Coordinates of C-alpha atoms in Angstrom, one line a residue:
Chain L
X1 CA 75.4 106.5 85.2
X2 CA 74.9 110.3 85.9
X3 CA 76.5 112.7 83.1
X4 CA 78.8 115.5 83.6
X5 CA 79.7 118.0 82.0
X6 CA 83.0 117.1 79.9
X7 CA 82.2 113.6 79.4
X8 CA 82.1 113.3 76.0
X9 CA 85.8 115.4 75.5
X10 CA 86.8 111.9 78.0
X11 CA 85.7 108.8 76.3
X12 CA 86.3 106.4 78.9
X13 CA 84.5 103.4 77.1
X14 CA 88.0 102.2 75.9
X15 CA 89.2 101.7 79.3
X16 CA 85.7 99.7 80.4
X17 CA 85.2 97.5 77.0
X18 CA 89.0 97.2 78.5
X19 CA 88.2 95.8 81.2
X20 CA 85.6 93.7 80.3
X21 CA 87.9 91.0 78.5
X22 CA 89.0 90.4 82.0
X23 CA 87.6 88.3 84.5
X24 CA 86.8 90.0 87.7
X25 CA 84.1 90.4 90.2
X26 CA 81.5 93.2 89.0
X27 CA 82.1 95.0 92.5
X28 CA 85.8 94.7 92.1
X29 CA 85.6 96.5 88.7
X30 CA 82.8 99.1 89.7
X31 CA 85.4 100.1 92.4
X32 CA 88.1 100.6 89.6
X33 CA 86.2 102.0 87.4
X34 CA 85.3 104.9 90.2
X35 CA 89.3 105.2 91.2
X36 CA 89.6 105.8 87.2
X37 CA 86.6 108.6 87.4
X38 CA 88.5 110.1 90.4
X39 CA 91.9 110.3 89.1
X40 CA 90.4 112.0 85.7
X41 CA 88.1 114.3 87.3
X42 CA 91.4 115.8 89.2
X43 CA 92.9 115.9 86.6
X44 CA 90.6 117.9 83.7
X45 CA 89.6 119.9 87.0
X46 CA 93.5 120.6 87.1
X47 CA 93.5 121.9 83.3
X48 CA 90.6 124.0 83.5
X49 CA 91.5 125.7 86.6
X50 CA 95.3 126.4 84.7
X51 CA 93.8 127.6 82.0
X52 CA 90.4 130.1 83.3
X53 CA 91.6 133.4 85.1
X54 CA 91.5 133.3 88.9
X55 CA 89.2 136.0 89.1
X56 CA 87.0 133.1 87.7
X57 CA 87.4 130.1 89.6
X58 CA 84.6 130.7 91.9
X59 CA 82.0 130.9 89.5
X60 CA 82.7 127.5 87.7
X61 CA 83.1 125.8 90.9
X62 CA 79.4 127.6 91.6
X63 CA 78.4 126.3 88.6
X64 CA 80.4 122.5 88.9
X65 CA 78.4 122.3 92.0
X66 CA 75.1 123.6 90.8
X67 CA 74.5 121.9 87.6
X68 CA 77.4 119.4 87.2
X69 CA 75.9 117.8 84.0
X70 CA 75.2 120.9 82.4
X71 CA 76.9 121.6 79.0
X72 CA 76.9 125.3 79.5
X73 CA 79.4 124.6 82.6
X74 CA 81.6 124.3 79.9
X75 CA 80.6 127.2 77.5
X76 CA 81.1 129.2 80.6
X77 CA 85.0 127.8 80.7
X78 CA 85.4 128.3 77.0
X79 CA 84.3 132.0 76.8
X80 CA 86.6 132.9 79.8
X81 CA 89.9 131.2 78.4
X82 CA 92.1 132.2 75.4
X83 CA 92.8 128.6 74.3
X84 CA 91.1 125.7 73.0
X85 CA 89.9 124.4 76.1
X86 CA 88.4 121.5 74.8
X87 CA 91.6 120.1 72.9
X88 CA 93.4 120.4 75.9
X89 CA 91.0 118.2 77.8
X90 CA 90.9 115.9 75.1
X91 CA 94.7 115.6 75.0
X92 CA 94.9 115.0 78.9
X93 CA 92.1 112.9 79.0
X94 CA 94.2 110.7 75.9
X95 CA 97.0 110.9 78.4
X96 CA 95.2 109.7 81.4
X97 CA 94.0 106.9 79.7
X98 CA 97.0 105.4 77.7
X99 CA 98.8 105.8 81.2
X100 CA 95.8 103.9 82.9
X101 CA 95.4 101.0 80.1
X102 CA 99.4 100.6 80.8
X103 CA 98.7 99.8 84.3
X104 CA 95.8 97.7 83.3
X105 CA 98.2 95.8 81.2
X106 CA 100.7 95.8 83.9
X107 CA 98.5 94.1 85.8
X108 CA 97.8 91.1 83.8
X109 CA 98.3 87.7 85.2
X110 CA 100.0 85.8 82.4
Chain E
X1 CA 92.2 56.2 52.2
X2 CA 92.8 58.0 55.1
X3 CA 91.4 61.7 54.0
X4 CA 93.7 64.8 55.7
X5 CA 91.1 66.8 58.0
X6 CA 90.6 70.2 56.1
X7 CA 91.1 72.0 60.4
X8 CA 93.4 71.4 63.0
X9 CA 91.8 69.5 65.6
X10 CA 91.3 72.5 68.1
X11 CA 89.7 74.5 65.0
X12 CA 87.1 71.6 64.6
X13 CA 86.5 70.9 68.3
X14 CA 87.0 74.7 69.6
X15 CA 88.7 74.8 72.1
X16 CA 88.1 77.5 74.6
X17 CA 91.2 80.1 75.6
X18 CA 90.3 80.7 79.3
X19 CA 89.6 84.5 79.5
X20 CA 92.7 86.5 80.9
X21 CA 92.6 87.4 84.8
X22 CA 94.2 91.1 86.6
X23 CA 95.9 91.3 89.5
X24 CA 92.9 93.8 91.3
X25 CA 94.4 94.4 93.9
X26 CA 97.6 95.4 92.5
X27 CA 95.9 97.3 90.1
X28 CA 93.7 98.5 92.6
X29 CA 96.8 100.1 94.7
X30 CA 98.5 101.4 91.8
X31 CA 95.5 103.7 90.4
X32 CA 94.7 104.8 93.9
X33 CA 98.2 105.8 94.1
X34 CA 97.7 107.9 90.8
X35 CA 93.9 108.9 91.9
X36 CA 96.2 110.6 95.6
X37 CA 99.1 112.1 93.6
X38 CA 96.6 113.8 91.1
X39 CA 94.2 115.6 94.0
X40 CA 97.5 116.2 95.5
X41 CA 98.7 118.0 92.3
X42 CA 95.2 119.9 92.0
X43 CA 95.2 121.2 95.6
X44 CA 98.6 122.7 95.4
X45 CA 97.9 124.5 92.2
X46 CA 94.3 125.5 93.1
X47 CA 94.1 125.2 97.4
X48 CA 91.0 128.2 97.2
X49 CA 88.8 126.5 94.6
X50 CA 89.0 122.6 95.7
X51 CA 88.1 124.6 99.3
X52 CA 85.1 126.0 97.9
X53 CA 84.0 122.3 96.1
X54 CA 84.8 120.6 99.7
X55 CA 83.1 123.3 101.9
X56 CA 80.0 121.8 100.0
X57 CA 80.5 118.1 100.8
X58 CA 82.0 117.4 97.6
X59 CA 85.5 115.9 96.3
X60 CA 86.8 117.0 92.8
X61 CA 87.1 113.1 92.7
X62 CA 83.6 112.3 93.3
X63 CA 81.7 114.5 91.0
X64 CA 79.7 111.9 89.7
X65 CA 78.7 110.6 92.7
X66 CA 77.6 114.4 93.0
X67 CA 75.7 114.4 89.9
X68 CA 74.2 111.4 90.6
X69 CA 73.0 112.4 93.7
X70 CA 71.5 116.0 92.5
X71 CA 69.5 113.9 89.9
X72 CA 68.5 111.3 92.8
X73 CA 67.3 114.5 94.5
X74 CA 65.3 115.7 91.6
X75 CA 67.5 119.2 91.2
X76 CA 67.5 119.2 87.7
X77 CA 63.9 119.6 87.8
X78 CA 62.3 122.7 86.7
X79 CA 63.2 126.2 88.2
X80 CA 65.2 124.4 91.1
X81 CA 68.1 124.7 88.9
X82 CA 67.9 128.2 88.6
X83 CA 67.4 128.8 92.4
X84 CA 69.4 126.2 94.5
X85 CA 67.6 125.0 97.9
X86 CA 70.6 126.3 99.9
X87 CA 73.7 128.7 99.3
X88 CA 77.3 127.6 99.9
X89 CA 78.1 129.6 102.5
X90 CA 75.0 127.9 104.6
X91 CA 76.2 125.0 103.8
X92 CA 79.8 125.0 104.7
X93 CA 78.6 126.9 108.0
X94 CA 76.5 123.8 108.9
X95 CA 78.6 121.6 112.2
X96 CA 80.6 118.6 109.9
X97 CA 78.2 115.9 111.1
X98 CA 75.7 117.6 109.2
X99 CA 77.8 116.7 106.5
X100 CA 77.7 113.1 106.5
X101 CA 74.6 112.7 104.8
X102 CA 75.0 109.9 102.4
X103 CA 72.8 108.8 99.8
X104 CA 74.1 104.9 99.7
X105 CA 77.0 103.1 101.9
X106 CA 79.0 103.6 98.8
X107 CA 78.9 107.4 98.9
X108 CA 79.9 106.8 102.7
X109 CA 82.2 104.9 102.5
X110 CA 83.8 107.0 99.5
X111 CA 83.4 110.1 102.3
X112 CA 85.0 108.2 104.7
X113 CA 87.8 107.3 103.1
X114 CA 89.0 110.9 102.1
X115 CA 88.7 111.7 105.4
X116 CA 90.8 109.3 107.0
X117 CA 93.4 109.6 104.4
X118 CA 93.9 113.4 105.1
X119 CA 94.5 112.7 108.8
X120 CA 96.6 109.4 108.0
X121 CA 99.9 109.2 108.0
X122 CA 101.6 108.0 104.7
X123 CA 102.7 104.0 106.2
X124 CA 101.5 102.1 109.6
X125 CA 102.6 103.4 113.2
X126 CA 101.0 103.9 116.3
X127 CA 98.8 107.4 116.0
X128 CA 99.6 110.5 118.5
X129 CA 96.7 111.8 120.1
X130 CA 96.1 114.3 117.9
X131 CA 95.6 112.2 115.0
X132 CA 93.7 109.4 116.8
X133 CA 91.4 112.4 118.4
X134 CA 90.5 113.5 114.9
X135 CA 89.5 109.7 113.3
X136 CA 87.3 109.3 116.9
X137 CA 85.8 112.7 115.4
X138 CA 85.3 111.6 111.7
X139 CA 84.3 108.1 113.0
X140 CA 81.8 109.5 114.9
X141 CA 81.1 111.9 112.2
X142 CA 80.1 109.1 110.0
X143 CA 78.7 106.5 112.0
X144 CA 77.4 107.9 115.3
X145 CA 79.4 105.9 117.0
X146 CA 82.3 106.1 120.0
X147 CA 85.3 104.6 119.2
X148 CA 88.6 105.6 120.3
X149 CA 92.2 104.3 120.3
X150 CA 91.9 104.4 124.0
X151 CA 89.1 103.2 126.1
X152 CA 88.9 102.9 130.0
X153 CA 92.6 103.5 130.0
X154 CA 93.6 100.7 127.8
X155 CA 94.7 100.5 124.3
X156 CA 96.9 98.5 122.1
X157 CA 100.4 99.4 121.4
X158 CA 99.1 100.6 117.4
X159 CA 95.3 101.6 116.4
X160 CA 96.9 101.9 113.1
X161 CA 98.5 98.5 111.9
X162 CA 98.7 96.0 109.1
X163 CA 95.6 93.3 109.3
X164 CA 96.3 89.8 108.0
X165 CA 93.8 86.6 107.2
X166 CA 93.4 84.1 109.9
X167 CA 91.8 80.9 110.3
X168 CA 88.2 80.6 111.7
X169 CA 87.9 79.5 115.3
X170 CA 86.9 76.5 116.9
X171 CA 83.7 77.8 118.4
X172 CA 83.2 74.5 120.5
X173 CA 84.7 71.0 121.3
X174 CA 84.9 68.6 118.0
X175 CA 83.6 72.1 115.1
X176 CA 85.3 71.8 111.9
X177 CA 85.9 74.5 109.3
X178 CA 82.8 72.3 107.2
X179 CA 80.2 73.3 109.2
X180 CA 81.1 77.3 109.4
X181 CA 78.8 77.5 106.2
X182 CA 81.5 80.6 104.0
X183 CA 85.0 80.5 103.4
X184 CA 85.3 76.8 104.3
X185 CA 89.0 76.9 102.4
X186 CA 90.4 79.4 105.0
X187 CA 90.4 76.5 107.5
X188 CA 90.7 76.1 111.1
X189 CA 93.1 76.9 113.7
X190 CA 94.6 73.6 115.1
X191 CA 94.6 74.9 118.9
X192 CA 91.4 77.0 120.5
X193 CA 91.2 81.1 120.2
X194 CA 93.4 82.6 123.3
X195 CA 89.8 83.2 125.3
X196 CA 88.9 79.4 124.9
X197 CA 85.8 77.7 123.2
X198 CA 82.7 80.2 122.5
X199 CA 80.5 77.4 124.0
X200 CA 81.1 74.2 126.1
X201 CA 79.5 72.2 123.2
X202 CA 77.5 72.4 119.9
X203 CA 74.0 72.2 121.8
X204 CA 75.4 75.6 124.6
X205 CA 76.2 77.6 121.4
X206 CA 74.1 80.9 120.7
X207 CA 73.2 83.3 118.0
X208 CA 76.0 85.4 120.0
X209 CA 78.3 83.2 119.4
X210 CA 77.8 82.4 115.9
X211 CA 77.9 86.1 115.6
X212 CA 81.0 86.7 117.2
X213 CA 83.6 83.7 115.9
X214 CA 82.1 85.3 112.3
X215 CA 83.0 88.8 112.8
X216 CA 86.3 88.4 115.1
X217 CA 89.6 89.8 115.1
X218 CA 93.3 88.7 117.0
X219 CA 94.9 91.9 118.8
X220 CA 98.4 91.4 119.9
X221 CA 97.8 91.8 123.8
X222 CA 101.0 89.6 124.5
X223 CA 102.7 92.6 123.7
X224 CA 101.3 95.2 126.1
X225 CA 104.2 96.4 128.2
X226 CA 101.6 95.3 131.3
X227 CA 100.1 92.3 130.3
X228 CA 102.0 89.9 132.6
X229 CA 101.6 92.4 135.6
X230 CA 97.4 93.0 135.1
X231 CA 97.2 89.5 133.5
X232 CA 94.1 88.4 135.0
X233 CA 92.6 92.3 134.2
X234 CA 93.2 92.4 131.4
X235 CA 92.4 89.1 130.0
X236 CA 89.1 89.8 131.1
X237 CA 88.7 93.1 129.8
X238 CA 89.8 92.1 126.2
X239 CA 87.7 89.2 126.3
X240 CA 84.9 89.6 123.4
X241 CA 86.0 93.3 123.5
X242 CA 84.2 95.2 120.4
X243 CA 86.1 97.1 118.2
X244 CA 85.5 98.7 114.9
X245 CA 87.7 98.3 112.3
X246 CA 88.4 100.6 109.1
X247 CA 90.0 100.2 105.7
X248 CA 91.1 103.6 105.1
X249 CA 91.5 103.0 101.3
X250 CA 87.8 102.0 100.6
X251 CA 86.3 103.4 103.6
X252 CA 84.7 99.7 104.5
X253 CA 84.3 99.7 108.5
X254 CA 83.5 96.4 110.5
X255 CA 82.4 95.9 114.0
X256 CA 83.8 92.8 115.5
X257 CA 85.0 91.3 119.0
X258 CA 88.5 90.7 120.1
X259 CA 89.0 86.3 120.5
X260 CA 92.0 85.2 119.5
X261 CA 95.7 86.8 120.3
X262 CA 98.1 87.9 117.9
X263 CA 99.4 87.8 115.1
X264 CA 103.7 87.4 116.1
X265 CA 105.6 90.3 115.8
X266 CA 107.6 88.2 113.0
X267 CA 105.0 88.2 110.8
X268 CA 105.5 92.0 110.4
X269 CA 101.4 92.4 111.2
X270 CA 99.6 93.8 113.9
X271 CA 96.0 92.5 113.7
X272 CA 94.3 89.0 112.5
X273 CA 91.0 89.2 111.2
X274 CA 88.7 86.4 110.6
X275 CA 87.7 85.4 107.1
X276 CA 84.2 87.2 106.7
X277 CA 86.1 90.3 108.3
X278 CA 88.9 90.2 105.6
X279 CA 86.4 89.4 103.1
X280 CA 83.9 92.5 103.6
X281 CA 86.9 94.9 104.2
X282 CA 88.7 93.6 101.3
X283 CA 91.8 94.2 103.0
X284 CA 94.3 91.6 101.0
X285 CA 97.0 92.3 99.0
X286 CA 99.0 89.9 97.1
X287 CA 100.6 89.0 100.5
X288 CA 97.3 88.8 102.6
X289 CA 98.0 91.6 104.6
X290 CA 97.2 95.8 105.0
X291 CA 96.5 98.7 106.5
X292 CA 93.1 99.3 108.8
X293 CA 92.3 101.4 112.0
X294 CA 91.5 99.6 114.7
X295 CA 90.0 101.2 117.8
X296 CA 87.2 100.2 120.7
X297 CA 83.9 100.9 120.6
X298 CA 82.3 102.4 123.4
X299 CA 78.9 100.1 124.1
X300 CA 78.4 99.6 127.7
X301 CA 75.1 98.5 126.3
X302 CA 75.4 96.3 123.7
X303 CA 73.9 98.5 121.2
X304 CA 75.9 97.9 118.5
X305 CA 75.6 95.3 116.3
X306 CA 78.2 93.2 114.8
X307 CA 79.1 92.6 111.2
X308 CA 79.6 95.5 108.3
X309 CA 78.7 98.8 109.3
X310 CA 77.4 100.9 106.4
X311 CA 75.2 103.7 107.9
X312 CA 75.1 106.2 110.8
X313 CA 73.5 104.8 114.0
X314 CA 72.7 108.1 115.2
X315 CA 70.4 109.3 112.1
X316 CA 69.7 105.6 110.7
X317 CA 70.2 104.5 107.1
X318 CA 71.9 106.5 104.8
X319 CA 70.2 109.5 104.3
X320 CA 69.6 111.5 101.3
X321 CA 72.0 114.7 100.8
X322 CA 70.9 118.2 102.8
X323 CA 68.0 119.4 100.1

């Protein structure tokens, strides 16, 4: 599993060890797993780019596509915004998550 | 005297809870719904930014897959990271088939997928020639492939319809669903597919055929507002037609042959597919039924082959990304 850069502000080893107590086909859960990735990467994407001055945006997204791993992708972000950029993508990351381990209970066959 | 057992009898003899099951495909639909509304919410707020990440091949939903592929492609290495192998603006500049470089079906099928959902509409109806020029384009994009809603001036009355599961076929006089070797339970239809047996009998029956009950799908050609009046034409030219079909929601594309007719317009669907079809494009909701592309494939010389399609026939097997 490749890194990126604010993985460990998103700790999405609840949602898997989630997961895991249900009984599905590995494919079946790889693909959910992936629609999870997607919908959090839009979203911490989304609170960056609120938060880092326009004037900016380029060269994050230079540097997102460059090195996407790369912790300083994120050092970059935090000397450019006036705010505690990585709270914020903890909270919205907490967010995501409760919302998604709703759905997962949602979808329980009882 | 009778002692009192110190556990209750399922302590002592531990009995298993059966481990708790999801609905996947509900699930399924309702964080893809979440993943759409969320890109949707990050392109309105930041259109110039999510353009520069997509002018470089790469979704703000699929940067792992992005990672992944930079490390596949040894970037992290040494001084490459300090001096990238090509600039952006190269890159976006390059024509979009260029693009399609994928470094596994997965990443392909991810690719797809986006693509087809920009230019989709929101529910099922037949496509307007715009839209149905622009999935021939990504479809060819992709795969290296012609396929098009319209083909030698026919097409169905929707490329873009709600599949459901059918029954295998009886591919010759006195077959059973026992000896179709995977998804025995799906059964048998009772009558023969609208285009008759595949083969007089067991012994007449060819790889071909095997191939082509397997990977078959059931158009609704009764419908066609000139079906009774080019009957005999167009029974032929249906016959065994091949078409590709997509699941816009995974991106999984199929190439099989028209056989069988239907389903009724009372079912609410528009296309049948057989069981291996349904299976690979894993296109079943809790009601057995969903949304897939369906348009002909131009192969006046039987060039294309027939099952899961998962690379670009043009350039061969998925290819690693632009380095």
């Amino acid at each position: 599993m490749s890194k990126l850069f604010f993985d460990h502000l998103v700790i999405r080893e609840e949602i898997t060890a989630h997961l895991d107590t249900f009984v599905m086909d590995q494919e079946e859960k790889e693909e959910i797993i992936r629609i999870i990735d997607e919908n959090l990467h839009h979203h911490v994407l989304n609170v960056i780019l609120n938060y880092l001055p326009k004037e900016h945006h380029a060269t994050f997204m230079e540097l997102v596509i460059k090195t996407p791993h790369d912790p300083s992708v994120l050092d970059f972000v935090k000397s450019k915004v006036g705010v505690d950029i990585e709270e914020e993508i903890k909270n919205i990351a907490a967010r995501i998550k409760k919302e998604i381990l709703s759905e997962i209970k949602r979808a329980k066959v009882k | 005297m009778f002692k009192k057992p110190l556990l209750s009898w399922n302590h002592q003899f531990k009995v298993p809870h059966p481990a708790p099951r999801l609905n996947t495909s509900l699930l399924r639909s309702r964080l893809k719904l979440k993943s759409i509304q969320s890109h949707t919410i990050l392109k309105s707020h930041h259109a110039p930014a999510v353009a520069l990440l997509e002018s470089a091949g790469i979704r703000p939903g699929g940067l792992r897959a992005h990672a992944a592929r930079m490390l596949t492609a040894g970037f992290t290495a040494g001084t490459l990271i300090l001096t990238p192998p090509q600039s952006l603006p190269v890159r976006a500049g390059l024509p979009s088939s260029s693009l399609t470089l994928f470094s596994s079906p997965s990443d392909l099928q991810e690719n797809l997928s986006f693509r087809l959902q920009s230019v989709l509409p929101p529910r099922v109806r037949p496509l307007n020639q715009t839209e149905e020029n622009n999935i021939t384009q990504i479809l060819h994009d992709t795969f290296g492939i012609h396929a098009s809603a319209r083909l030698e001036g026919n097409k169905l009355n929707t490329s873009y319809g709600l599949i459901g599961a059918e029954q295998h076929l009886p591919r010759y006089p006195g077959d059973s669903a026992s000896v179709h070797g995977q998804f025995i339970g799906s059964g048998i239809t009772s009558g023969r597919g609208a285009w008759g047996y595949f083969a007089p009998s067991r012994e007449q029956m060819t790889p071909d055929f095997y191939e082509k009950e397997k990977y078959y799908v059931a158009v609704q050609t009764m419908y066609l507002p000139d079906w009774q009046v080019r009957l005999a034409y167009l029974r032929d030219w249906f016959k065994h037609r091949k078409v590709l079909i997509v699941n816009p929601q995974n991106g999984k594309a199929i190439i099989a042959v028209v056989a069988d007719a239907g389903p009724a317009a009372s079912t609410g669907k528009h296309f049948g597919g057989s069981p291996e079809v349904m299976a690979y494009l894993r296109r079943q909701d809790g009601r057995a039924r969903g949304p897939v592309i369906l348009f002909f494939v131009d192969d006046p010389q039987d060039k294309v082959p027939l099952g899961p399609l998962e690379y670009n026939l043009e350039k061969g097997l998925p290819l690693p990304p632009i380095t």
